[in-house]
Coordinates of C-alpha atoms in Angstrom, one line a residue:
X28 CA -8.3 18.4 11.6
X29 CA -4.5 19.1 12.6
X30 CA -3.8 22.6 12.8
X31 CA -0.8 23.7 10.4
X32 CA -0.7 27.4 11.3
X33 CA 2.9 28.5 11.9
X34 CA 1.7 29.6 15.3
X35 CA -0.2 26.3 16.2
X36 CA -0.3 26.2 19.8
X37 CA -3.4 24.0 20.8
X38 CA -3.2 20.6 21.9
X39 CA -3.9 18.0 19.1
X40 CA -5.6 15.1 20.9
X41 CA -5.3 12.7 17.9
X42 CA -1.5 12.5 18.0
X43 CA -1.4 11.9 22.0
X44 CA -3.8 8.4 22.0
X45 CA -2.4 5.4 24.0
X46 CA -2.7 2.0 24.0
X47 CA -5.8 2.1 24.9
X48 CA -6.9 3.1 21.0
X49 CA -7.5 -0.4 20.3
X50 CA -10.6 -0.8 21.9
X51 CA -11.7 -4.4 20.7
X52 CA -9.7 -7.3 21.6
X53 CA -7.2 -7.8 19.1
X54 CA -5.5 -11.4 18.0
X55 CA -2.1 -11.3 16.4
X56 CA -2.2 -15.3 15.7
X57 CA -1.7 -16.2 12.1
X58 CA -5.4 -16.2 9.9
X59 CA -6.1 -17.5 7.3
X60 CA -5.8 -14.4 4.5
X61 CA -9.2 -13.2 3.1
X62 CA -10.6 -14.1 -0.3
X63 CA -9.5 -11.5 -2.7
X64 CA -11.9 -13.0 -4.5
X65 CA -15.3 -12.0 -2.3
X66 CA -17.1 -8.5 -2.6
X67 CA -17.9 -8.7 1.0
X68 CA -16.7 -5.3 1.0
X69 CA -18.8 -4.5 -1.9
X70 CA -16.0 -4.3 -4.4
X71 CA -16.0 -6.2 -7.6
X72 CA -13.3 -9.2 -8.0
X73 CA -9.9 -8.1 -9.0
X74 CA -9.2 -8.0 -12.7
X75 CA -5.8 -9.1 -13.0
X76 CA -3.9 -9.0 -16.6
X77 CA -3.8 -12.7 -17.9
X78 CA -3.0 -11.9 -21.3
X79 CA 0.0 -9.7 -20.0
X80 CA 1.1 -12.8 -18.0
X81 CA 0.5 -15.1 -20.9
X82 CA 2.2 -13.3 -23.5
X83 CA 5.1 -12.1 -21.6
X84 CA 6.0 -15.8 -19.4
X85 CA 9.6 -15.6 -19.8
X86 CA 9.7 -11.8 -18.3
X87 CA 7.0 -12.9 -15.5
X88 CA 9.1 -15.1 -14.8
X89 CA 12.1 -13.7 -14.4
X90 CA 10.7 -11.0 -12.9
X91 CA 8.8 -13.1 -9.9
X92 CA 12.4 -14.8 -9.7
X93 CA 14.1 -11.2 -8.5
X94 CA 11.8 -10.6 -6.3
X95 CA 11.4 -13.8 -4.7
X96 CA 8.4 -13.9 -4.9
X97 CA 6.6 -16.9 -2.7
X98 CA 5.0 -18.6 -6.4
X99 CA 4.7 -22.1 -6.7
X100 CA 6.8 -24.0 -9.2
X101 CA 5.7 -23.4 -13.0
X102 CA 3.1 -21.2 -11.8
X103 CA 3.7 -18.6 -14.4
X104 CA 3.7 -21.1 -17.2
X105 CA 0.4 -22.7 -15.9
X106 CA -1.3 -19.4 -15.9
X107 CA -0.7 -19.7 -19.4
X108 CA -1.9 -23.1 -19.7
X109 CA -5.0 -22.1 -18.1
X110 CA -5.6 -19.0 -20.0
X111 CA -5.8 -21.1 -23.1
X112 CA -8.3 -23.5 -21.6
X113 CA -10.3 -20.8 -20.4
X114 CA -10.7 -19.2 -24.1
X115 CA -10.9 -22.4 -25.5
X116 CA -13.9 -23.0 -22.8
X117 CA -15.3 -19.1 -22.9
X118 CA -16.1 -19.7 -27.0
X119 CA -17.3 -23.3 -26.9
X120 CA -19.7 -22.3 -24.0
X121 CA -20.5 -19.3 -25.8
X122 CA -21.4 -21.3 -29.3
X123 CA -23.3 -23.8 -27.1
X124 CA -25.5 -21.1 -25.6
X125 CA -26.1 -19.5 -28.7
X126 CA -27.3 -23.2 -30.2
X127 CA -29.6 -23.6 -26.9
X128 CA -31.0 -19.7 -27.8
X129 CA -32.0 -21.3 -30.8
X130 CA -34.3 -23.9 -29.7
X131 CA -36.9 -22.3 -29.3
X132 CA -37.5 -20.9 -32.7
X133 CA -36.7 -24.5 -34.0
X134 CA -39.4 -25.9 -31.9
X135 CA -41.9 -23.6 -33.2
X136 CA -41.0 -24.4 -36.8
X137 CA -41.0 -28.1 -36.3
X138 CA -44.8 -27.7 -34.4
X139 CA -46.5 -29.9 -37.1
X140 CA -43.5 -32.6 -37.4
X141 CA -43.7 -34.7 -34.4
X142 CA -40.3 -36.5 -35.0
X143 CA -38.5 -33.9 -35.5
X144 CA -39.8 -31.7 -32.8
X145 CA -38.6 -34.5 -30.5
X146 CA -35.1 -34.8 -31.7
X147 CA -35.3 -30.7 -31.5
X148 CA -36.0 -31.4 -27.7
X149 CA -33.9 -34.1 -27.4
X150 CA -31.1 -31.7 -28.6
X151 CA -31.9 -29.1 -26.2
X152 CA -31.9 -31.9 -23.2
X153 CA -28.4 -32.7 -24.1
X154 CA -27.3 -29.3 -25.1
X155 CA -28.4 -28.2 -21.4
X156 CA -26.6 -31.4 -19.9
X157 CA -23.2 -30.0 -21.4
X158 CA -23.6 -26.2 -21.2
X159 CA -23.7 -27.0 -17.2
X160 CA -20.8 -29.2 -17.2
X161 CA -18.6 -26.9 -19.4
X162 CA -20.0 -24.6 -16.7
X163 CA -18.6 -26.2 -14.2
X164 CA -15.3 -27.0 -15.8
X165 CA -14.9 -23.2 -16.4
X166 CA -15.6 -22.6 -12.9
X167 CA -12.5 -24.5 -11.8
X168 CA -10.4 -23.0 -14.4
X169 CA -11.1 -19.1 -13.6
X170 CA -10.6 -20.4 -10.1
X171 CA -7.3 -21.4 -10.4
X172 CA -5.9 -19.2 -12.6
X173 CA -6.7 -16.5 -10.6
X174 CA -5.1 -17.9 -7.0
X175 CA -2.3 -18.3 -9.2
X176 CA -2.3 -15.0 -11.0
X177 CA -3.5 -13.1 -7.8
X178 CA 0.2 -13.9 -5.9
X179 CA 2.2 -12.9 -9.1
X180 CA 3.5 -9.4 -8.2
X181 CA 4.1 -6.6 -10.1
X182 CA 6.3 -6.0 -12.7
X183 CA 9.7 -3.9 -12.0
X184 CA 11.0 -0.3 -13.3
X185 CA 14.6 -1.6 -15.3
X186 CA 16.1 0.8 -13.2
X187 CA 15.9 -1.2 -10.1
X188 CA 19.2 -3.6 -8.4
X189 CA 18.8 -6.7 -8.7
X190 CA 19.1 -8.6 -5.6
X191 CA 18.9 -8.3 -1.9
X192 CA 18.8 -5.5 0.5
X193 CA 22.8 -5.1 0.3
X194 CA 23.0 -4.2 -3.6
X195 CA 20.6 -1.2 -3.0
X196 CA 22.4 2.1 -4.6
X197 CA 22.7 5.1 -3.2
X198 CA 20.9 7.8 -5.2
X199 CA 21.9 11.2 -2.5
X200 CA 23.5 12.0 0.8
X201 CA 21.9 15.0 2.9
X202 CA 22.5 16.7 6.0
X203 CA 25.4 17.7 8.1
X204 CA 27.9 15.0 8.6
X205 CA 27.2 11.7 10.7
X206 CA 28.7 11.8 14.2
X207 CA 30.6 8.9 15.5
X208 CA 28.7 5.9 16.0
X209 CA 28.1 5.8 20.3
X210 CA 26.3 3.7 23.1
X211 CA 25.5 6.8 24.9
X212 CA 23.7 8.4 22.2
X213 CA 21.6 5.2 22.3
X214 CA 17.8 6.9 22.4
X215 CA 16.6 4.5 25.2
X216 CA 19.5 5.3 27.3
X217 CA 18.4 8.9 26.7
X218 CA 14.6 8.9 26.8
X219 CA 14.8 7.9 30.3
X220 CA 17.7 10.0 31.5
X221 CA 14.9 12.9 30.3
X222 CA 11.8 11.0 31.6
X223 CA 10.4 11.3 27.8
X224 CA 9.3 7.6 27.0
X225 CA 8.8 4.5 29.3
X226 CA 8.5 1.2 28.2
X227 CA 7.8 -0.3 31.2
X228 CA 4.5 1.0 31.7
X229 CA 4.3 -0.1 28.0
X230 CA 4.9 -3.5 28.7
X231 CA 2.9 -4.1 32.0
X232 CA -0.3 -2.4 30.0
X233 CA -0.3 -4.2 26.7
X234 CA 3.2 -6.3 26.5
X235 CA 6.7 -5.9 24.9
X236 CA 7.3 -3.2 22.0
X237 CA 4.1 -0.7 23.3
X238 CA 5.5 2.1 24.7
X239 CA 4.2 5.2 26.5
X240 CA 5.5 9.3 25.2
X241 CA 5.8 11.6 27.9
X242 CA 6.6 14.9 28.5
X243 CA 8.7 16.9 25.6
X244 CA 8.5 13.1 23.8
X245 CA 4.7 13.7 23.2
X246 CA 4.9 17.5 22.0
X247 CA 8.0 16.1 20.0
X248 CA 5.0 13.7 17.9
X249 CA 2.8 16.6 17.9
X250 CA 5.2 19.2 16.1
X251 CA 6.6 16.5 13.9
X252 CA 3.0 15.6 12.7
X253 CA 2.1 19.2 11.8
X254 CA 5.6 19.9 10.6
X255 CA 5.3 17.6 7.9
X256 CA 1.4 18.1 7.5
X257 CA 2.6 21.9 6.6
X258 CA 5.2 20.8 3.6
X259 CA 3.0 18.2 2.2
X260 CA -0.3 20.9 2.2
X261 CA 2.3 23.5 0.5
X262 CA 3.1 21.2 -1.8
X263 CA -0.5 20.6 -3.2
X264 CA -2.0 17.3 -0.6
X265 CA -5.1 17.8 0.7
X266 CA -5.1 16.9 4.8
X267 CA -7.3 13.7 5.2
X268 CA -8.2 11.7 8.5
X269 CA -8.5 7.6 8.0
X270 CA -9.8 5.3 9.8
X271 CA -7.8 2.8 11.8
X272 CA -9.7 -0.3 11.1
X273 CA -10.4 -2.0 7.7
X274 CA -12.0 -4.4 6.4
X275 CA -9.2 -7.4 5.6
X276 CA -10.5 -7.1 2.2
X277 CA -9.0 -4.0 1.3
X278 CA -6.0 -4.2 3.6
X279 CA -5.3 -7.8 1.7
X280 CA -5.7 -6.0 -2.5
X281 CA -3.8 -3.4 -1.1
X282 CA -1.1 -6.2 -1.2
X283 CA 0.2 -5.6 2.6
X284 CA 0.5 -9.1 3.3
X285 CA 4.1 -10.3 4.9
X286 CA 7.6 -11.8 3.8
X287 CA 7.2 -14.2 5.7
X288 CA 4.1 -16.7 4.8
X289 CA 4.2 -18.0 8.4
X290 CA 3.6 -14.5 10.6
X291 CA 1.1 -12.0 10.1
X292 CA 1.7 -8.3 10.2
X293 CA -1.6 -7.1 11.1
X294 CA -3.6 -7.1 14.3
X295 CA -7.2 -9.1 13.1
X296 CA -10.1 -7.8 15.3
X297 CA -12.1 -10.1 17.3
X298 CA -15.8 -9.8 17.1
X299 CA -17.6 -8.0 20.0
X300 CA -21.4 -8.1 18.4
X301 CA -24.3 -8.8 20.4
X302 CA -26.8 -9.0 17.8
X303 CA -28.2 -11.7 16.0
X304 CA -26.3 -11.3 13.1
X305 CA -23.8 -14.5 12.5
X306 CA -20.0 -12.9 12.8
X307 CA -19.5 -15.2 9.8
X308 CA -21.9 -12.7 8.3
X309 CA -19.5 -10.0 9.1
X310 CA -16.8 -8.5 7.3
X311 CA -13.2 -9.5 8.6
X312 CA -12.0 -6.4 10.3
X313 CA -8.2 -5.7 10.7
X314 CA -6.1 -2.9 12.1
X315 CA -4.4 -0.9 9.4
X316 CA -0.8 -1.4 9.2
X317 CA -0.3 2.1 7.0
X318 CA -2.8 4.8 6.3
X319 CA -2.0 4.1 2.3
X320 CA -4.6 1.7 2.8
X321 CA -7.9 3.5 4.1
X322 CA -6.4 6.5 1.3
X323 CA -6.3 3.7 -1.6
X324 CA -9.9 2.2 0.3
X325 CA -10.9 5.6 -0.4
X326 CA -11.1 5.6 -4.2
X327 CA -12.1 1.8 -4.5
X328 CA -14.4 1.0 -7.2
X329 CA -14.5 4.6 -8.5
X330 CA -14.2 6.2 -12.0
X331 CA -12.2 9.0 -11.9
X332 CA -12.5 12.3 -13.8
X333 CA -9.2 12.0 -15.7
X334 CA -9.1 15.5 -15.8
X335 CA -9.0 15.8 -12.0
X336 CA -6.0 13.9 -11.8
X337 CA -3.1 14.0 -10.2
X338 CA -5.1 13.7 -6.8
X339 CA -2.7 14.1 -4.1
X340 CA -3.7 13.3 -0.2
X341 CA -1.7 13.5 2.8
X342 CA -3.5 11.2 5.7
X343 CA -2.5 10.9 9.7
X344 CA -3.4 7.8 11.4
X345 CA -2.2 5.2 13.4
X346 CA 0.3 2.4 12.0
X347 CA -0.3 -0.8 13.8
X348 CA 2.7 -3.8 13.1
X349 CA 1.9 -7.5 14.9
X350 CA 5.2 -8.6 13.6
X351 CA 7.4 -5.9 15.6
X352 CA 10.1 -8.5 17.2
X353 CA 9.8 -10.5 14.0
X354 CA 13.4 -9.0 12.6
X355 CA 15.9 -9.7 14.8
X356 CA 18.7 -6.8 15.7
X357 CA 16.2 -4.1 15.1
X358 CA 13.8 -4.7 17.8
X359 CA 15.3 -2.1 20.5
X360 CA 13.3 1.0 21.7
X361 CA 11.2 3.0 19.1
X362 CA 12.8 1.8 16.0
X363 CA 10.3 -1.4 16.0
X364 CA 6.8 -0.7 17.6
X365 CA 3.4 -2.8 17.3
X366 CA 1.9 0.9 17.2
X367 CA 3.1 4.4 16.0
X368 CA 1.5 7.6 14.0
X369 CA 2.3 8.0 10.6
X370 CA 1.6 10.6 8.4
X371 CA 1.8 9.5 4.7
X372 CA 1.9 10.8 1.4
X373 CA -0.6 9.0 -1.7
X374 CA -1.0 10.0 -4.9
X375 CA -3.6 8.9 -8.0
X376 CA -2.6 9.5 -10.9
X377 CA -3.1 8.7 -14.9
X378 CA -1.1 5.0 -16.3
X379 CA 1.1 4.3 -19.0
X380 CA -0.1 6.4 -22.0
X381 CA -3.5 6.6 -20.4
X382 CA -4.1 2.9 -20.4
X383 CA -2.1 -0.7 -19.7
X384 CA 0.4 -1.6 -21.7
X385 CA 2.6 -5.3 -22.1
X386 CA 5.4 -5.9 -19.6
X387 CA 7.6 -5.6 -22.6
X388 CA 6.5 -2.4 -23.4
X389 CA 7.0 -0.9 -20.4
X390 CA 10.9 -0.9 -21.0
X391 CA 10.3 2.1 -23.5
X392 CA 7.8 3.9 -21.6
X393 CA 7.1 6.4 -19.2
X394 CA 4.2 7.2 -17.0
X395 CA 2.9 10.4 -15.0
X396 CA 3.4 8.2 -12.0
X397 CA 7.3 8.2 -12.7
X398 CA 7.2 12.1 -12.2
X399 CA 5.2 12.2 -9.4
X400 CA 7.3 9.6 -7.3
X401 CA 9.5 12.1 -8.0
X402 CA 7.6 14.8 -6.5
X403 CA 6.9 12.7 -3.6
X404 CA 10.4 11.9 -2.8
X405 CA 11.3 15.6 -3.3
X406 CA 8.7 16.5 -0.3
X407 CA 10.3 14.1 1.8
X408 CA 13.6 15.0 1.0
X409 CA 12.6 18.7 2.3
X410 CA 10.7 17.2 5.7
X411 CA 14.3 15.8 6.2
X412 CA 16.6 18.2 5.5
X413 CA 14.6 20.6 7.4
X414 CA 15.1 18.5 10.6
X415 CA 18.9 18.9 10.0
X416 CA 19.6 15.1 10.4
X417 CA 22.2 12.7 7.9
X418 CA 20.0 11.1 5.9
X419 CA 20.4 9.4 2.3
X420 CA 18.1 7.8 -0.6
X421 CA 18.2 4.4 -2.1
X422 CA 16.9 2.6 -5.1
X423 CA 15.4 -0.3 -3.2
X424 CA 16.9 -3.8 -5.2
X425 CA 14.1 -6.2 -6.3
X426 CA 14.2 -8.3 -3.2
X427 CA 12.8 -5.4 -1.3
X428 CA 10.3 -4.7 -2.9
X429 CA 7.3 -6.6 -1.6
X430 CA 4.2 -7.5 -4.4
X431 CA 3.2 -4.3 -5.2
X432 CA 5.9 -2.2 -5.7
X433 CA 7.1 -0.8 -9.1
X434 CA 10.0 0.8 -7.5
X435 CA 10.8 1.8 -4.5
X436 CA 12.7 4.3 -2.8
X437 CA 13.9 4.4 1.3
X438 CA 15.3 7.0 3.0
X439 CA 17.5 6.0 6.0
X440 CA 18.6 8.3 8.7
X441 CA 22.4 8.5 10.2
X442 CA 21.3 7.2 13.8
X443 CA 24.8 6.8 16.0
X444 CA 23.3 5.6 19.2
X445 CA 22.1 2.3 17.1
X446 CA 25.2 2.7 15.5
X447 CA 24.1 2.3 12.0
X448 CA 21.5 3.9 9.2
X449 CA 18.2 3.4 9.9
X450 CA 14.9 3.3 7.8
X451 CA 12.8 6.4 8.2
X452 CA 10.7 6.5 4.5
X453 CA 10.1 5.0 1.9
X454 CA 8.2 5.9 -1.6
X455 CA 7.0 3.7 -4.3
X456 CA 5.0 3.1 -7.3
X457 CA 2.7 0.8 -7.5
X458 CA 1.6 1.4 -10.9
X459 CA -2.1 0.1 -11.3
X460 CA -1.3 -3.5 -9.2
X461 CA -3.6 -2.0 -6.6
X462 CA -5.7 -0.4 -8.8
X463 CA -6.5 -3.5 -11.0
X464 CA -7.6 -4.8 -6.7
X465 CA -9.8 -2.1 -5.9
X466 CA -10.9 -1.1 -8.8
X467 CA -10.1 2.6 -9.0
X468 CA -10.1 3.9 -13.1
X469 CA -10.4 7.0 -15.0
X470 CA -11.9 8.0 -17.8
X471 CA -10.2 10.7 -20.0
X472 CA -12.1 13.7 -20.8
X473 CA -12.3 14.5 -24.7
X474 CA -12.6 17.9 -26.8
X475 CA -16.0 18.9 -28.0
X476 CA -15.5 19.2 -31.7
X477 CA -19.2 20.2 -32.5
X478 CA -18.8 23.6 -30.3
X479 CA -15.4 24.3 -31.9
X480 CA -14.1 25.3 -28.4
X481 CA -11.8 22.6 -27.5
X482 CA -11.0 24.2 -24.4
X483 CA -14.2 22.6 -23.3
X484 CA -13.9 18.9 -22.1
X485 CA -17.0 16.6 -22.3
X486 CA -17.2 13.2 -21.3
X487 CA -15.4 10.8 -23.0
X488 CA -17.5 8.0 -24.5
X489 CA -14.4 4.8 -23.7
X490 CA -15.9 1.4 -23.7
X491 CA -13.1 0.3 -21.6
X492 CA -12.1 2.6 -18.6
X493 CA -8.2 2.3 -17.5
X494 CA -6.4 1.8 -14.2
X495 CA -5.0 4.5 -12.9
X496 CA -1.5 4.0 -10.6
X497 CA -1.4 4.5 -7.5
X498 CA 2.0 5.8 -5.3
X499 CA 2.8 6.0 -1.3
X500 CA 5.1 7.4 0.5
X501 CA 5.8 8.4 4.2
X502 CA 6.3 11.9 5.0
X503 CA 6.4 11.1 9.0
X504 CA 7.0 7.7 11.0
X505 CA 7.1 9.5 14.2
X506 CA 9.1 7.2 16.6
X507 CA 11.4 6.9 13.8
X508 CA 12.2 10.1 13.6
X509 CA 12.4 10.5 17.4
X510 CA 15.0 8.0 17.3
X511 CA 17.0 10.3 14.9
X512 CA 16.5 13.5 16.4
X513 CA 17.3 11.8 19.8
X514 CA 20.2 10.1 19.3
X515 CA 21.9 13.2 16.3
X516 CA 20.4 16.0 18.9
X517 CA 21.1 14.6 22.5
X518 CA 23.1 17.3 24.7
X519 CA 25.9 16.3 27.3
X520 CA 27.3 18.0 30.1
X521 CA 30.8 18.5 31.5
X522 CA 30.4 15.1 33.1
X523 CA 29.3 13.1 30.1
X524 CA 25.8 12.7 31.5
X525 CA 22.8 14.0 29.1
X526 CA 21.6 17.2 30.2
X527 CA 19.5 18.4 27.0
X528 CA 18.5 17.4 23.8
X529 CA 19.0 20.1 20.5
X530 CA 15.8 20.0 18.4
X531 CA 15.4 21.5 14.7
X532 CA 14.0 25.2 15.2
X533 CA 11.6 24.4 11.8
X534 CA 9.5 22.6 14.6
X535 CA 9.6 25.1 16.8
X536 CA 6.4 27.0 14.9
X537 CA 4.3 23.3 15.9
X538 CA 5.8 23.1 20.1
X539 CA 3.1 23.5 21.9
X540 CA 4.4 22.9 25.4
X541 CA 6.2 26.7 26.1
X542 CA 9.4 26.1 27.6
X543 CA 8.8 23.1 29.9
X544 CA 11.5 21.9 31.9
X545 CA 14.0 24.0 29.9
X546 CA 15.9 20.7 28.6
X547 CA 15.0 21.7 24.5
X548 CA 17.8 24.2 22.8
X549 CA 16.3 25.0 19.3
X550 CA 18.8 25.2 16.7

């Protein structure tokens, strides 16, 4: 576990891993993406809302158009189509197994009339005949309705810009005020002045976009780990280690798949088995692009104590990204790696008036999740401030927000070497479209009437268990924030070269690495 005493001076192996953390060979060519559908990883099919979707196909609609979502043609409209059929189908099969239930008894009256026993039988032979082909036909319908219904993302807080990335308001402005935009605050050109990263090596040991820390660079990911491990336990998350590698099962209901259908953001894991076992026999394994999903993997297929809830966990892991020269201008140095550590922020808590509700309905309510994204972005907002960097929120417009995201906040860091803002966070609320995936519910506990204490919660006795939502948020992307701290924070000297960098003195508590080379001036 990370240490998170203000005095925490001991090494913290997890936060200084290289490269050589992926220890299977790993393929970043495009796969094929897992059946959402399977329970190879033990986890019931996604129930996904077709009645929501079938009574509300104008808002769907509308709602996949703002977000762009990648949905063929119609697709909204023939998940209505197919709904239908598939009630239609459910209650004739239904009233055709109940007739075939039926035989039996009939036969056993009819025992001493020959001819009618026969056309009893007879009946049975054909009602068998069509009970399998309305079987069959059913099949195909729930099928296709759900690859259709499965890509249809989720629906959007009215709150949100609508639009692209450009439209996105800005909610606040913090920190001190941005310094003019320069090439020689550029954090490359600076990280190597000070001999604190090296791409090079990076790049000769695993290829373009690895990189290696060194030095002050490494205790800089150390302290900023624990720093914002500290504000998040303060503020009521429970520290939490993940795993690295999921199954692509979990990673793919999580709903991290990428913008763009023809590249792949995550790293899919080659099998290394010796045994007998057929690797086709073997679950998909991936590495984890965010530690949101081995916290939501977590609670899959659970029922939740509604009482228990909020819960509120802050996991550290490693963030691996395939797609890191996929985007153009922001590819240089740290801002775009295919690895970094994260720590991040994810809440469970209860849905809309304790259960679902229509899309429409939505417009006039309010959830617990809407206060606790709240909360969330209030914890980051103090991780920030406290690193004394310009920084400012957005309400992410609709064409930012990816399949599972309610609404979405980013925070974006002043960074003048790059001469622009740059992401460093983001929060948002994914309501129960990851939920409905993994399964994760709650049942709400109920007042004992018969003791006449209704301080006293007993179980409740719901037939049908609701989603709860689920929220994210990153309280740390460390290279990010190296870039920031780099670029706001680098010192020069009489003769314009960089002699120093100045470093918030909140992460001064978390340096492990004494004075060093003398080049860090807390402030």
């Amino acid at each position: 576990m990370l240490a998170v005493a203000p005095n925490a001076r001991s090494v913290l192996t997890h936060c200084i891993r290289t490269a050589s953390h992926v220890r299977t060979l790993a393929s970043k060519a495009p796969k094929s993406k897992p059946d959402v559908g399977s329970t190879s990883a033990g986890i019931p099919k996604p129930r996904l809302n077709y009645r929501d979707i079938s009574d509300n196909v104008v808002f769907k609609s509308h709602n996949a158009f703002n977000r762009k979502a990648a949905l063929p043609v119609g697709a909204i409209q023939n998940i209505a189509r197919l709904y239908q059929e598939q009630k239609g189908l459910s209650n004739t099969l239904n009233e055709k197994r109940h007739a075939r239930s039926t035989v039996g008894e009939r036969i056993r009256l009819a025992a001493k009339d020959a001819e009618k026993k026969q056309t009893i039988m007879d009946e049975a032979k054909a009602l068998k005949a069509e009970i399998t082909q309305l079987e069959s036909r059913l099949e195909g319908i729930e099928e296709e309705l759900f690859k259709l219904a499965i890509a249809v993302p989720n629906d959007t807080h009215p709150s949100v810009p609508i639009g692209p990335e450009s439209v996105a308001e800005v909610l606040s402005t913090h920190g001190p005020a941005p310094v003019p935009p320069s090439p020689t605050r550029d954090h490359v050109a600076i990280g190597r002045a000070l001999n604190l990263l090296d791409f090079q090596a990076g790049a000769t040991v695993t290829g373009s976009s690895w990189y290696y820390l060194l030095n002050e660079g490494a205790l800089l990911e150390v302290a900023l780990i624990n720093y914002a491990m500290s504000i998040a336990i303060k503020h009521g998350f429970t520290p939490v280690t993940v795993p690295d590698v999921v199954r692509a099962d979990i990673a793919n209901r999580c709903g991290f798949q990428p913008r763009d259908q023809e590249a792949d953001q995550m790293y899919h894991l080659a099998s290394s088995s010796v045994s007998s076992t057929s690797s086709s026999d073997s679950p998909e394994l991936v590495l984890a692009g965010t530690a949101e999903i081995p916290l939501a993997g977590f609670f899959a297929n659970k029922v939740l104590d509604g009482s228990s809830l909020p819960i509120k966990l802050v996991g550290v892991g490693r963030a691996f990204r395939a797609e890191a020269g996929a985007r153009g201008a922001d590819t240089r140095g740290l801002y775009r790696v295919h690895q970094f550590t994260k720590v991040e922020l994810f809440a469970i808590t209860q849905g809309f008036d304790g259960g679902s509700i229509s899309a429409t309905e939505i417009k006039e309510a309010t959830a617990p999740s809407e206060q606790m994204m709240e909360d969330i972005r209030g914890v980051q907002v103090e991780i920030f401030e406290g690193l004394g960097i310009p920084f400012r929120v957005l309400d992410m417009p609709t064409e930012e927000l990816g399949a599972s995201a309610y609404r979405k906040y980013d925070m974006e860091a002043w960074m003048p070497g790059r001469g622009s803002w740059g992401e460093i966070s983001s929060t948002s609320n994914c309501t129960d479209y990851q939920s409905r995936r993994m399964h994760i519910r709650y049942r709400h506990p109920v007042s004992s009437s018969r003791s006449g204490d209704a301080s006293k919660p007993t179980k409740s006795t719901q037939t049908t268990l609701p989603f709860a939502h689920t929220l994210n948020g990153t309280a740390a992307a460390v290279p990010r924030l190296i870039v920031a701290l780099l670029e706001n924070g680098a010192r020069f000297g009489s003769d314009g070269e960089v002699e120093g960098i100045d470093l918030p003195k909140v992460l001064k508590p978390f340096w492990v690495g004494g004075e060093g080379r003398g080049i860090v001036r807390w402030i």
